[in-house]
Short mmCIF file of C-alpha atoms in Angstrom, two decimals:
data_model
loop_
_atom_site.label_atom_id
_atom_site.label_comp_id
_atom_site.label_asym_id
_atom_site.label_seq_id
_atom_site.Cartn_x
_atom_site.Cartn_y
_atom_site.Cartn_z
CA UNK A 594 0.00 0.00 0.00
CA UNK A 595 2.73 2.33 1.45
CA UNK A 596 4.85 1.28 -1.90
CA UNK A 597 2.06 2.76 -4.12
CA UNK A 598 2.00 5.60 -2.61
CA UNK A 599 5.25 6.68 -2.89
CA UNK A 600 5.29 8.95 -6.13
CA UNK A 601 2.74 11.24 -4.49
CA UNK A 602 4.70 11.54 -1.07
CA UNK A 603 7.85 11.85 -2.93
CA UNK A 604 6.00 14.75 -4.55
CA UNK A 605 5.20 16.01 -1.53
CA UNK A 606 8.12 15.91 0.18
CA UNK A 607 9.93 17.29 -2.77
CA UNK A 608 7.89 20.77 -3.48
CA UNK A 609 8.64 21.22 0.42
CA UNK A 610 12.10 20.71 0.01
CA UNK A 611 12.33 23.03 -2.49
CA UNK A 612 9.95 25.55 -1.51
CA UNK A 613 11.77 26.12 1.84
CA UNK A 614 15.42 25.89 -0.45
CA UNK A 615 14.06 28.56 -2.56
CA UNK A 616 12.94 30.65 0.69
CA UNK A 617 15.77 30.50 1.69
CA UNK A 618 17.88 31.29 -1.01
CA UNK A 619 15.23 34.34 -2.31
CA UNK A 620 14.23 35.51 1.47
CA UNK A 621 10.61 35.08 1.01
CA UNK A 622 7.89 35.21 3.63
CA UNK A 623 5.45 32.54 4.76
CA UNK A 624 2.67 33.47 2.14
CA UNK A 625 5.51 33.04 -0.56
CA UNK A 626 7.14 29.96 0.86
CA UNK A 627 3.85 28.07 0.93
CA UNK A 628 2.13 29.91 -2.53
CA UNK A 629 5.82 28.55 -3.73
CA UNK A 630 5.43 25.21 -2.18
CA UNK A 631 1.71 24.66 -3.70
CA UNK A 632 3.06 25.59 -7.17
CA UNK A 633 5.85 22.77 -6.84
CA UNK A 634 3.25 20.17 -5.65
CA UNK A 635 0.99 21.17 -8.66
CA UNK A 636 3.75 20.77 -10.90
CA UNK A 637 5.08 17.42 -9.27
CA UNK A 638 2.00 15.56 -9.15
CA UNK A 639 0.62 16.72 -12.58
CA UNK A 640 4.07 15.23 -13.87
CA UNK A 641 3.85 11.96 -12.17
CA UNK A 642 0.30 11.76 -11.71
CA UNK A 643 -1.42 13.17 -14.99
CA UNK A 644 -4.46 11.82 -14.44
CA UNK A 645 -4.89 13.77 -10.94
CA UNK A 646 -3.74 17.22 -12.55
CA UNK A 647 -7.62 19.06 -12.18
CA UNK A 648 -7.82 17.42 -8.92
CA UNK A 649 -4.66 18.83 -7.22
CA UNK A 650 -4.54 22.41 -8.99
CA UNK A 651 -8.41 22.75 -7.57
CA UNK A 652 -6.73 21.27 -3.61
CA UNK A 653 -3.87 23.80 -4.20
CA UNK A 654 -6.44 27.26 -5.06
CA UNK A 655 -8.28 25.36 -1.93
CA UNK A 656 -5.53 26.14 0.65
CA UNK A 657 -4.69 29.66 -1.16
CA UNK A 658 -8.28 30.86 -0.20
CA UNK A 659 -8.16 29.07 3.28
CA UNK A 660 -5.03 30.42 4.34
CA UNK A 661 -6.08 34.26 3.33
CA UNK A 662 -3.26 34.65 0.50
CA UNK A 663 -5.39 34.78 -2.39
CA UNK A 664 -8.48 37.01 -1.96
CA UNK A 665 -11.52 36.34 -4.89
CA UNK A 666 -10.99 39.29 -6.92
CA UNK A 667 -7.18 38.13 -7.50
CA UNK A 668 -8.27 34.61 -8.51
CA UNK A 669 -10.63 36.75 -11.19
CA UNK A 670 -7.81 38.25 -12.20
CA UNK A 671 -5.54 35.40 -13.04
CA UNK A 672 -7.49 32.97 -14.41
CA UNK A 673 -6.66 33.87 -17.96
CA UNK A 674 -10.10 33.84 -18.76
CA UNK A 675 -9.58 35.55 -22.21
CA UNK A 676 -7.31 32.57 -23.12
CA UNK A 677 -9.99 29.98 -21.57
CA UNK A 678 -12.70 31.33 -23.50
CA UNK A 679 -10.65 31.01 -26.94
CA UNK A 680 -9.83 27.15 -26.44
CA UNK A 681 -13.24 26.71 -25.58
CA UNK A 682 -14.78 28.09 -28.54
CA UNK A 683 -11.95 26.70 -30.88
CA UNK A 684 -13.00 23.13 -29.09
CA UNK A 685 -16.29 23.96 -29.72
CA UNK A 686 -15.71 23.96 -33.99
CA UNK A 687 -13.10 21.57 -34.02
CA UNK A 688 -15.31 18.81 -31.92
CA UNK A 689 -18.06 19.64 -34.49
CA UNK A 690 -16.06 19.21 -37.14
CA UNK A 691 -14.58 15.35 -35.73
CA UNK A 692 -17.71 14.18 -35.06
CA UNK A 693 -18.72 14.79 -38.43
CA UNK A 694 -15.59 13.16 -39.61
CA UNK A 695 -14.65 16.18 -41.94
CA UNK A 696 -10.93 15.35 -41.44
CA UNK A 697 -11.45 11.48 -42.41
CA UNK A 698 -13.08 13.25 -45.41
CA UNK A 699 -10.25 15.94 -46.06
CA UNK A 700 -7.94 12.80 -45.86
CA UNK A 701 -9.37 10.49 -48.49
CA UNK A 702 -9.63 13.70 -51.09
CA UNK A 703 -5.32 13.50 -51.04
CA UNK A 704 -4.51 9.39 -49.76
CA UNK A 705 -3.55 9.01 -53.46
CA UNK A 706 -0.68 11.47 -53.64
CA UNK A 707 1.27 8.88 -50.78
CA UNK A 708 -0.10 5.49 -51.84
CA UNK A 709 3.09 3.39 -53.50
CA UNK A 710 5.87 5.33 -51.55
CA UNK A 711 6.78 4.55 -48.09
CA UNK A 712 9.09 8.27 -48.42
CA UNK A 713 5.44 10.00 -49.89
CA UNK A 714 3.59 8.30 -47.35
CA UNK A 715 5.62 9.52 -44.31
CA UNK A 716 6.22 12.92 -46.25
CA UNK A 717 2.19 13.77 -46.69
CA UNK A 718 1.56 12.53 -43.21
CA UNK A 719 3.96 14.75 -42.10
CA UNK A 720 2.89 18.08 -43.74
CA UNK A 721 -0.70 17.12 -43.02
CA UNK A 722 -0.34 16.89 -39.40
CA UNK A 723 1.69 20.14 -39.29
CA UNK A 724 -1.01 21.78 -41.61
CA UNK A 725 -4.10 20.54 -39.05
CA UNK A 726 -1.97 21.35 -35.89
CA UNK A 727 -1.57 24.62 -37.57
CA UNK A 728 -5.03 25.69 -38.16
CA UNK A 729 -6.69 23.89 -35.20
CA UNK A 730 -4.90 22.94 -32.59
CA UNK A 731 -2.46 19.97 -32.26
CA UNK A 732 -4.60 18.24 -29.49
CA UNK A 733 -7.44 17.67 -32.11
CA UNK A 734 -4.69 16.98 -34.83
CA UNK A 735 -2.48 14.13 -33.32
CA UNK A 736 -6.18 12.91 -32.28
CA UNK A 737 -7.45 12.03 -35.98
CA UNK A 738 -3.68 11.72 -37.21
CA UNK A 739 -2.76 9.21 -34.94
CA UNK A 740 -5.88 7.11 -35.55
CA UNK A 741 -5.43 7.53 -39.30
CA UNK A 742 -1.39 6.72 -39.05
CA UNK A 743 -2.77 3.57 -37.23
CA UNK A 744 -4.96 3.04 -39.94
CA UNK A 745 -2.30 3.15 -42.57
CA UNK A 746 0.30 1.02 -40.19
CA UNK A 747 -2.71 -1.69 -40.20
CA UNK A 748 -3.42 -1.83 -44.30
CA UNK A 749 -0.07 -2.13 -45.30
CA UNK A 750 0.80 -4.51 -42.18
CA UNK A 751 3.92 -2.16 -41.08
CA UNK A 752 5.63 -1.22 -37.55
CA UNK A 753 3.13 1.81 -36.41
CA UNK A 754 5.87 3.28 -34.08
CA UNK A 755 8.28 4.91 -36.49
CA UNK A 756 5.10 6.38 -38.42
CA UNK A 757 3.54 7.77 -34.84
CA UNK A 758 7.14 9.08 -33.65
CA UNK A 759 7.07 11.21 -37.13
CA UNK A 760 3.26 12.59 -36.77
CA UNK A 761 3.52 13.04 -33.36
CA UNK A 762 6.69 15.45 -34.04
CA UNK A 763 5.07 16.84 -37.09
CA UNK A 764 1.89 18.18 -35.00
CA UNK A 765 3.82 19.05 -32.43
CA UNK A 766 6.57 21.40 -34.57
CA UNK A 767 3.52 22.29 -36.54
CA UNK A 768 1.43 24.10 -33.97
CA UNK A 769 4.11 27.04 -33.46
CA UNK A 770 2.75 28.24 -37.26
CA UNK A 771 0.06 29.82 -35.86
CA UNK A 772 -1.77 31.74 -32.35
CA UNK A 773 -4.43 28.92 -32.23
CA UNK A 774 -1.71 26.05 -32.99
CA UNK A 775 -0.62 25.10 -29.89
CA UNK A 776 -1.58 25.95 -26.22
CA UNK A 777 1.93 27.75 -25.78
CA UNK A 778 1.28 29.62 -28.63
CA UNK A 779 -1.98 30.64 -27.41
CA UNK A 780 -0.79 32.16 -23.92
CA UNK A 781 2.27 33.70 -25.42
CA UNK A 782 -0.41 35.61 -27.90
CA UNK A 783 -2.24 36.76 -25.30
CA UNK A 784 0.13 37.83 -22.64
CA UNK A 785 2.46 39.50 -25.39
CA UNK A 786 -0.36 40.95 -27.07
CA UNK A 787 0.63 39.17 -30.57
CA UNK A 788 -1.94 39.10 -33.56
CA UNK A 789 -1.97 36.84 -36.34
CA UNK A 790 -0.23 38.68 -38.43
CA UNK A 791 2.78 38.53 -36.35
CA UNK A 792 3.03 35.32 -36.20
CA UNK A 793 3.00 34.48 -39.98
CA UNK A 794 5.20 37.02 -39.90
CA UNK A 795 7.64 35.44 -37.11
CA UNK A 796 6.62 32.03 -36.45
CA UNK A 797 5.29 30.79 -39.66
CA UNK A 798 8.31 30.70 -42.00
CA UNK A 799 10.61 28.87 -39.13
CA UNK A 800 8.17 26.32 -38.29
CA UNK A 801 8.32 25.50 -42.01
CA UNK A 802 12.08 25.27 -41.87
CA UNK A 803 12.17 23.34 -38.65
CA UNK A 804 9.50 21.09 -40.68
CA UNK A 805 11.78 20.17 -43.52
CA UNK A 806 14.41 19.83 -40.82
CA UNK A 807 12.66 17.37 -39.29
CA UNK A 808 11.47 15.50 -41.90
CA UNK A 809 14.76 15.06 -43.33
CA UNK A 810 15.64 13.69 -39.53
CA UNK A 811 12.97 11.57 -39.81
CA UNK A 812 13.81 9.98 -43.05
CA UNK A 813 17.41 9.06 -41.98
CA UNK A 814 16.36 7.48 -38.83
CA UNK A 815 13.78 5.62 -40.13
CA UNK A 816 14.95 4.69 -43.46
CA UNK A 817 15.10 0.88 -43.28
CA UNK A 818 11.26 1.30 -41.88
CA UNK A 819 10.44 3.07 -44.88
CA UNK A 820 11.63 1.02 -47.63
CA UNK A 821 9.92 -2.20 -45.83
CA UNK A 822 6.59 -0.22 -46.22
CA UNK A 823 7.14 0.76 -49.97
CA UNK A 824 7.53 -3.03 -50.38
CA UNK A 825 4.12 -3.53 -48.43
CA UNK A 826 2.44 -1.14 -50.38
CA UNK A 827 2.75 -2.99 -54.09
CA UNK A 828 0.47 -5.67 -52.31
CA UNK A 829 -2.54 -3.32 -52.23
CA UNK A 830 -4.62 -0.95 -55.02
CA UNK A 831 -5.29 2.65 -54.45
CA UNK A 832 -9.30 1.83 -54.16
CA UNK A 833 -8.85 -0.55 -51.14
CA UNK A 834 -7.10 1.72 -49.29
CA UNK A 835 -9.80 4.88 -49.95
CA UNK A 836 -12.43 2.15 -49.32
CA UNK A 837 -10.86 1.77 -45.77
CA UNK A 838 -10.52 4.88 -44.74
CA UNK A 839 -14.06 5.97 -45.99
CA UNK A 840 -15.66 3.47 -43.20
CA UNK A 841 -16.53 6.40 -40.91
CA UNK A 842 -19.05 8.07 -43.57
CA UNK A 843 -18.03 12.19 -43.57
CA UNK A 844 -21.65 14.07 -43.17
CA UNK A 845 -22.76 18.06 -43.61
CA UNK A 846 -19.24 18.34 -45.26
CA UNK A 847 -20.78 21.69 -46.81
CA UNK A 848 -21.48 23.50 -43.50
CA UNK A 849 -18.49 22.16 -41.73
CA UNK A 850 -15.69 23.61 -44.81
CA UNK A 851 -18.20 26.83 -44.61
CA UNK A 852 -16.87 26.88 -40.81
CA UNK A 853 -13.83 26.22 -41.25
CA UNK A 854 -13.17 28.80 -43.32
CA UNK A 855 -14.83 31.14 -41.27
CA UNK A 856 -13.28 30.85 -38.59
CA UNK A 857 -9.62 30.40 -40.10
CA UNK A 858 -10.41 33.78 -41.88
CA UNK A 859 -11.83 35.46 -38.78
CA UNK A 860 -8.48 34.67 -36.78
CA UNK A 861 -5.98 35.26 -39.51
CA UNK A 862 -7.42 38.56 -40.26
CA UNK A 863 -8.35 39.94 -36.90
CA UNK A 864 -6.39 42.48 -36.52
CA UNK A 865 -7.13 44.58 -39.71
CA UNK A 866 -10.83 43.50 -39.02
CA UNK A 867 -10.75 44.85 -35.32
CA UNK A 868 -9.53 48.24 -36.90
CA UNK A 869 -12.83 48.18 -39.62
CA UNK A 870 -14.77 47.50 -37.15
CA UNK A 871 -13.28 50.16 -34.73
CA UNK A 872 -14.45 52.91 -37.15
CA UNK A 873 -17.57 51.59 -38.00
CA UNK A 874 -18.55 51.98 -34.24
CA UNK A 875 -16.20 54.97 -33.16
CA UNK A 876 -15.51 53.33 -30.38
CA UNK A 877 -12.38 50.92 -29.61
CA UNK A 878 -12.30 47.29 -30.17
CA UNK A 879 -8.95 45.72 -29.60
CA UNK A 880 -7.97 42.85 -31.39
CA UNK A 881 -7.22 40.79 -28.50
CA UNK A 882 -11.09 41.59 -28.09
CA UNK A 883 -11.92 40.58 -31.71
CA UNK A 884 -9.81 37.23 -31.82
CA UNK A 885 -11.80 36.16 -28.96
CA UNK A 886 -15.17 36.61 -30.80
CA UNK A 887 -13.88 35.54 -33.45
CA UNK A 888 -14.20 31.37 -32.58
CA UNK A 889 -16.98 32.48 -30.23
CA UNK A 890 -19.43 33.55 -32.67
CA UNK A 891 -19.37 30.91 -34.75
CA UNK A 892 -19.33 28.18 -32.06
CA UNK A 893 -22.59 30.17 -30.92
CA UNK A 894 -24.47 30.03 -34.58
CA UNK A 895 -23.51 26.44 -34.49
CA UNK A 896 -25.34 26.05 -31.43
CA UNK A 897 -27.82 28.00 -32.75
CA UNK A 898 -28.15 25.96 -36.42
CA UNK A 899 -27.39 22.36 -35.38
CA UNK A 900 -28.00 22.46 -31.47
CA UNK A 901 -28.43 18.89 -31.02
CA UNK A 902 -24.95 17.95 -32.69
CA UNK A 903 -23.75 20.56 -31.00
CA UNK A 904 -25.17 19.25 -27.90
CA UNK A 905 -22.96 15.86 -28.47
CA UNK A 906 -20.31 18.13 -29.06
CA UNK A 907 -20.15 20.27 -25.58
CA UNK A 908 -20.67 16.53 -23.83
CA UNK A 909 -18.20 14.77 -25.46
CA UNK A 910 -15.68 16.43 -27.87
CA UNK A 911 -14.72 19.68 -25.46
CA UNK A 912 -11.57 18.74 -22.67
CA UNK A 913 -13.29 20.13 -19.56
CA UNK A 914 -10.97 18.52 -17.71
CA UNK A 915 -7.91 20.29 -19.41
CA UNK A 916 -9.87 23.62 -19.58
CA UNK A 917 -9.99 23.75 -15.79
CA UNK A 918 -6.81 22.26 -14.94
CA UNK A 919 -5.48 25.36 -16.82
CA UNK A 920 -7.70 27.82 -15.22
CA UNK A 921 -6.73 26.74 -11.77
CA UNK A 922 -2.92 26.28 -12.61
CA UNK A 923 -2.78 30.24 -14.18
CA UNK A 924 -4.21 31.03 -10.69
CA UNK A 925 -1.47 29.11 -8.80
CA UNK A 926 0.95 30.76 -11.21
CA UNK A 927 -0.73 34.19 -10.34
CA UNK A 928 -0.25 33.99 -6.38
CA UNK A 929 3.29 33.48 -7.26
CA UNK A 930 2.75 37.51 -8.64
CA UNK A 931 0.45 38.66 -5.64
CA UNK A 932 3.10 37.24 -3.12
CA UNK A 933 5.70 38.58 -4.51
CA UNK A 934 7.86 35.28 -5.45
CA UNK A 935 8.09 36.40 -9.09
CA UNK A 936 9.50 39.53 -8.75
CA UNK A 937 12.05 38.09 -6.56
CA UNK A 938 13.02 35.63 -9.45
CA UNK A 939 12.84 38.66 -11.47
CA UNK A 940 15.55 40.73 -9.83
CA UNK A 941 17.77 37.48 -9.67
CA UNK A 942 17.55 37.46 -13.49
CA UNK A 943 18.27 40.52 -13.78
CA UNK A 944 21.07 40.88 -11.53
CA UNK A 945 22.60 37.72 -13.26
CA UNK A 946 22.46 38.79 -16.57
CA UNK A 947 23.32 42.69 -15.93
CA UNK A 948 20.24 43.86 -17.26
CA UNK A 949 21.73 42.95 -20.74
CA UNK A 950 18.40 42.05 -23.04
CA UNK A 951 20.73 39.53 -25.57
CA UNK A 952 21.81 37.77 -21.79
CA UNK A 953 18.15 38.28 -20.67
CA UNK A 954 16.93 36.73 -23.89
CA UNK A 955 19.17 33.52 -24.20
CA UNK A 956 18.90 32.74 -20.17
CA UNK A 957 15.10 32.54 -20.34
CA UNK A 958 14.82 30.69 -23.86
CA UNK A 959 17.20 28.55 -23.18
CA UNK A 960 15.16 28.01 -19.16
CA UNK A 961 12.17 27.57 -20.52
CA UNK A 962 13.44 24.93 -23.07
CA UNK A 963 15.13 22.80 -20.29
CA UNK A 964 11.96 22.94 -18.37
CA UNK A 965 9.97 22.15 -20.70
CA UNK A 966 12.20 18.82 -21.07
CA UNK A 967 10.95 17.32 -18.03
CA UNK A 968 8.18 19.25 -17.02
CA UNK A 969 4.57 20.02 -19.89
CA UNK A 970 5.88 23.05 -21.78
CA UNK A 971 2.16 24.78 -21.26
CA UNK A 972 3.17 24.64 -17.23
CA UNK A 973 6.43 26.32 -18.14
CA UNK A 974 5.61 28.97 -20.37
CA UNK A 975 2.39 29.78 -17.87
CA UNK A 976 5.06 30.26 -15.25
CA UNK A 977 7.71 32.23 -17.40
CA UNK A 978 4.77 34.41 -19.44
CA UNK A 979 4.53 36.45 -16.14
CA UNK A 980 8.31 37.01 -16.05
CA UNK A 981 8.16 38.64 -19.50
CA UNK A 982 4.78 40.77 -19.12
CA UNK A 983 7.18 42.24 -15.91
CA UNK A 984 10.64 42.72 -17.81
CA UNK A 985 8.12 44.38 -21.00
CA UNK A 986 6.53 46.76 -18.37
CA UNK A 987 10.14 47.63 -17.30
CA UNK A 988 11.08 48.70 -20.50
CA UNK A 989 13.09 46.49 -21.56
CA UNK A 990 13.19 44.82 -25.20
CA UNK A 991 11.33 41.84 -25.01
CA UNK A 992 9.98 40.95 -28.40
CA UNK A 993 12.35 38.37 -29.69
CA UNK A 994 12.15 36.34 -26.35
CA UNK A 995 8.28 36.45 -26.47
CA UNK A 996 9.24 34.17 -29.86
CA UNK A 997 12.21 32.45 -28.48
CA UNK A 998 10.45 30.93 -25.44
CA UNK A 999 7.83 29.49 -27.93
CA UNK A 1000 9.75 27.92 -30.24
CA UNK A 1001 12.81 26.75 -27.02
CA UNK A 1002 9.51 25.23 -24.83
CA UNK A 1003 8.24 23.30 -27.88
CA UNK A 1004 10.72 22.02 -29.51
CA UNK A 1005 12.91 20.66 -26.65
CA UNK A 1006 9.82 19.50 -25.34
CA UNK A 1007 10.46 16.96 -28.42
CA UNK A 1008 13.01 15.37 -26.05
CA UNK A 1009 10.84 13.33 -23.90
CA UNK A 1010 6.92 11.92 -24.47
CA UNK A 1011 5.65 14.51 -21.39
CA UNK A 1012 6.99 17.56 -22.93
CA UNK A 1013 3.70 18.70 -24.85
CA UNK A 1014 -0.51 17.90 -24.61
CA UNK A 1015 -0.30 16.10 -28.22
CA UNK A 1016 2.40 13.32 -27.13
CA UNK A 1017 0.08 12.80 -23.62
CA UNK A 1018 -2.89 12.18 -25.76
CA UNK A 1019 -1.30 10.22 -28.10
CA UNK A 1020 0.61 7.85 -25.33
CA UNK A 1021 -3.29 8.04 -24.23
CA UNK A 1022 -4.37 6.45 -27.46
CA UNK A 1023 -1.96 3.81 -27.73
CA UNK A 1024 -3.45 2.56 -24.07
CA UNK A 1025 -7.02 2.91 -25.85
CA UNK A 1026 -5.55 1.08 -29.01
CA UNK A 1027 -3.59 -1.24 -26.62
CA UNK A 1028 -1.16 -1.36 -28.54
CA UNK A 1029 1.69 -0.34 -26.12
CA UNK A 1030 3.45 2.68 -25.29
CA UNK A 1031 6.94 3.91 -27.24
CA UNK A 1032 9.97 2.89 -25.37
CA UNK A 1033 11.87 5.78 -23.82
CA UNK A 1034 14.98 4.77 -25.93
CA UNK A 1035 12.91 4.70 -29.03
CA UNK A 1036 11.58 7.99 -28.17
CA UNK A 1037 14.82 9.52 -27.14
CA UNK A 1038 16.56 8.60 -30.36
CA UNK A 1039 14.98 10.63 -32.98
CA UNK A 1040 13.32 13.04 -30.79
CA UNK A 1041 16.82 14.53 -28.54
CA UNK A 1042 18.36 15.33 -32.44
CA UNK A 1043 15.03 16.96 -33.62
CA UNK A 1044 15.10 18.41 -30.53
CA UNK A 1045 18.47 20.22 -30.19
CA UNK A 1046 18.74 21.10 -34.04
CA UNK A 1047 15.49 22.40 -34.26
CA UNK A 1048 15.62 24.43 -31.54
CA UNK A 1049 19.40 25.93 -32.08
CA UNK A 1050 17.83 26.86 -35.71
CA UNK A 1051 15.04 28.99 -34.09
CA UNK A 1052 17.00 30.89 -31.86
CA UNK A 1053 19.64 31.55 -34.53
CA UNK A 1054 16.66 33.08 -36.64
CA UNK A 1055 15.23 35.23 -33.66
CA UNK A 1056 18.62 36.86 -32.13
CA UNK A 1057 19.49 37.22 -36.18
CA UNK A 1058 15.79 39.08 -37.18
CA UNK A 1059 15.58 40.49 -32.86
CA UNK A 1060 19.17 42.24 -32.03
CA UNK A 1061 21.12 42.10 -35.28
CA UNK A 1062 18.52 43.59 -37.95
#
């Protein structure tokens, strides 16, 4: 009994430890040390206990209220509400748009540009998954890639692992494209006030570098895989494999493209829109304000025009779970701010890198990459975004590292299978699929190299286009 406890009173024992380490070192008072000790069990448990994450972030906002260091108003405050309200609504369209298996139909349309190549194949899988993590969010991507690579791995009677490694890294790199890619992506929009346009502007053209980077990665590593599958392919025609895939029947594929569109347009262009609509009013709508609606509207005409697949849709297609679990964990992250424990970290930073912004920007890209290593990137970058709202309000230049911590927290979070929501879900399909989880070894082989390259090559681009030009 006492045996299978052990990871959570390890976890305990640990964010005490360091809690009262990092009192000591910072000088913090009691509030601090124990807002500072809640925030390290959060972190702990989430990481060794995933399934418990809503259930420990809601114990740790618990004590914060008991204990009188949070008052309500604060917890208003820092639940990131703006950013809750956007995944919601994007969950809202996406979910609509899986359970009427648009993607499976999006799929078939292009299955015969990759049929008869085992290089194609892995290729079109690739840029697919990066191209749906892009305009959705990888969550809902490495959901129907990942049962579609599985698909493929079953017709042409091939290992699945090599293929899920790839797509799983694809969706992953992928997301960074865009604000609405990638949960990082979506906080570091918010709190540094980015707009779409900025990041096809920054983030778009490296995530399709890193992409080709990482295919080409992915084709050395797994060459031997590939040419086995090419060989596997001659055995089957084009139609069976379209026959397969068509199974689940795509429905209201009209409406659903109309949506898509819609709301892809919406977010890309909100910005210029917000402006428009600004002078149409005479009265000020930001965009952060616009983006917002932008999901929000539509999700609420689709409740309005199909309520009772939309009704299926809020029961089973949006991540509750994962919406409050992030709620709760900005709020832990936020008593870190009230009690002063940030700004503490702050003036360390500061006084280590001598107020230099190049030192300033490679110390916290290259923290919140090895974080993100061992601990969900989304829980590191919800940590560090505070850090660089403070440094920005300073005065300091923080632009680049806004982009830097990005692209450092997801793409060393390649390194390891707990680095990023899309690998969780998809070690959470394989259990589903029961077909076993990826070895570490297997993991750690292609994904370290991706890792480190792709990484180095972002933050080469950003100090290049942030200090030098």
């Amino acid at each position: 009994m006492y045996i299978k406890k052990l990871p959570e009173i390890a976890a305990i024992l640990s964010s005490l430890f360091m809690a009262i380490l990092a009192a000591y070192i910072l000088d913090l008072s009691i509030d601090a040390t124990v807002s500072l000790a809640i925030f390290f069990l959060v972190v702990l448990v989430t990481l060794l206990k995933w399934e418990y994450r809503l259930a420990i972030s809601l114990f740790g906002v618990s004590i914060l209220f008991y204990l009188g260091i949070l008052k309500f108003e604060e917890f208003i405050v820092h639940t990131n509400l703006d950013i809750i309200i956007f995944l919601l609504a994007m969950m809202i369209i996406v979910g609509y748009l899986e359970e009427n298996n648009y993607f499976t139909y999006l799929i078939s349309k292009i299955i015969k540009y990759m049929h008869g190549s085992g290089v194609k194949t892995i290729a079109l899988l690739m840029l697919m998954g990066a191209f749906f993590s892009a305009i959705v969010d990888e969550v809902t991507a490495i959901l129907f890639m990942i049962a579609i690579t599985l698909e493929i791995a079953a017709i042409y009677e091939v290992d699945p692992y090599p293929l899920i490694l790839a797509v799983t890294f694809s969706v992953i790199i992928g997301g960074t494209a865009t604000l609405m890619g990638d949960p990082v992506a979506i906080i570091i929009a918010f709190e540094g006030n980015l707009t779409m346009s900025e990041f096809l502007n920054w983030a778009t053209p490296i995530t399709i570098l890193n992409l080709f980077i990482l295919l080409a990665i992915i084709i050395l590593f797994i060459r031997r895989e590939l040419r086995e599958m090419t060989r596997h392919m001659e055995k089957l025609t084009l139609y069976e494999v379209v026959e397969t895939i068509k199974r689940d029947k795509p429905v209201k594929t009209r409406l659903s493209t109309i949506l898509l569109i819609g709301v892809l347009t919406l977010i890309i262009f909100h910005d210029p829109l917000s402006q428009i609509l600004s002078n149409l009013l005479n009265k000020e709508v930001t965009s952060e304000i616009f983006l917002i609606g932008s999901p929000l509207i539509l999700a609420s005409i689709l409740l309005l025009v199909d309520w009772k697949s939309a009704k299926l849709v809020l029961l089973h297609r949006v991540d509750w779970m994962t919406l409050l679990f992030f709620m709760f964990f900005f709020v832990i992250v936020g008593s870190l701010e009230v009690t002063g424990v940030l700004r503490k970290i702050l003036d360390s930073i500061l006084i280590l890198t001598g107020n230099s912004e190049l030192k300033i920007f490679l110390f916290i890209t290259i923290l919140s990459g090895v974080l993100s290593i061992f601990i969900a990137n989304v829980m590191t970058v919800a940590t560090i975004a505070p850090l660089i709202r403070e440094l920005s309000l300073m005065g300091l230049h923080v632009y680049p590292l806004w982009w830097g911590v990005l692209f450092a927290s997801v793409f060393m979070a390649l390194s390891t299978p707990v680095g990023t929501a899309a690998s969780l879900v998809m070690l959470g399909m394989l259990d589903r699929h029961k077909i076993g989880r990826v070895s570490f070894r297997r993991w750690i082989k292609i994904g370290m190299p991706s890792a480190i390259i792709t990484t180095v090559v972002s933050i080469l681009i950003i100090f290049v286009r942030g200090f030098l030009l």
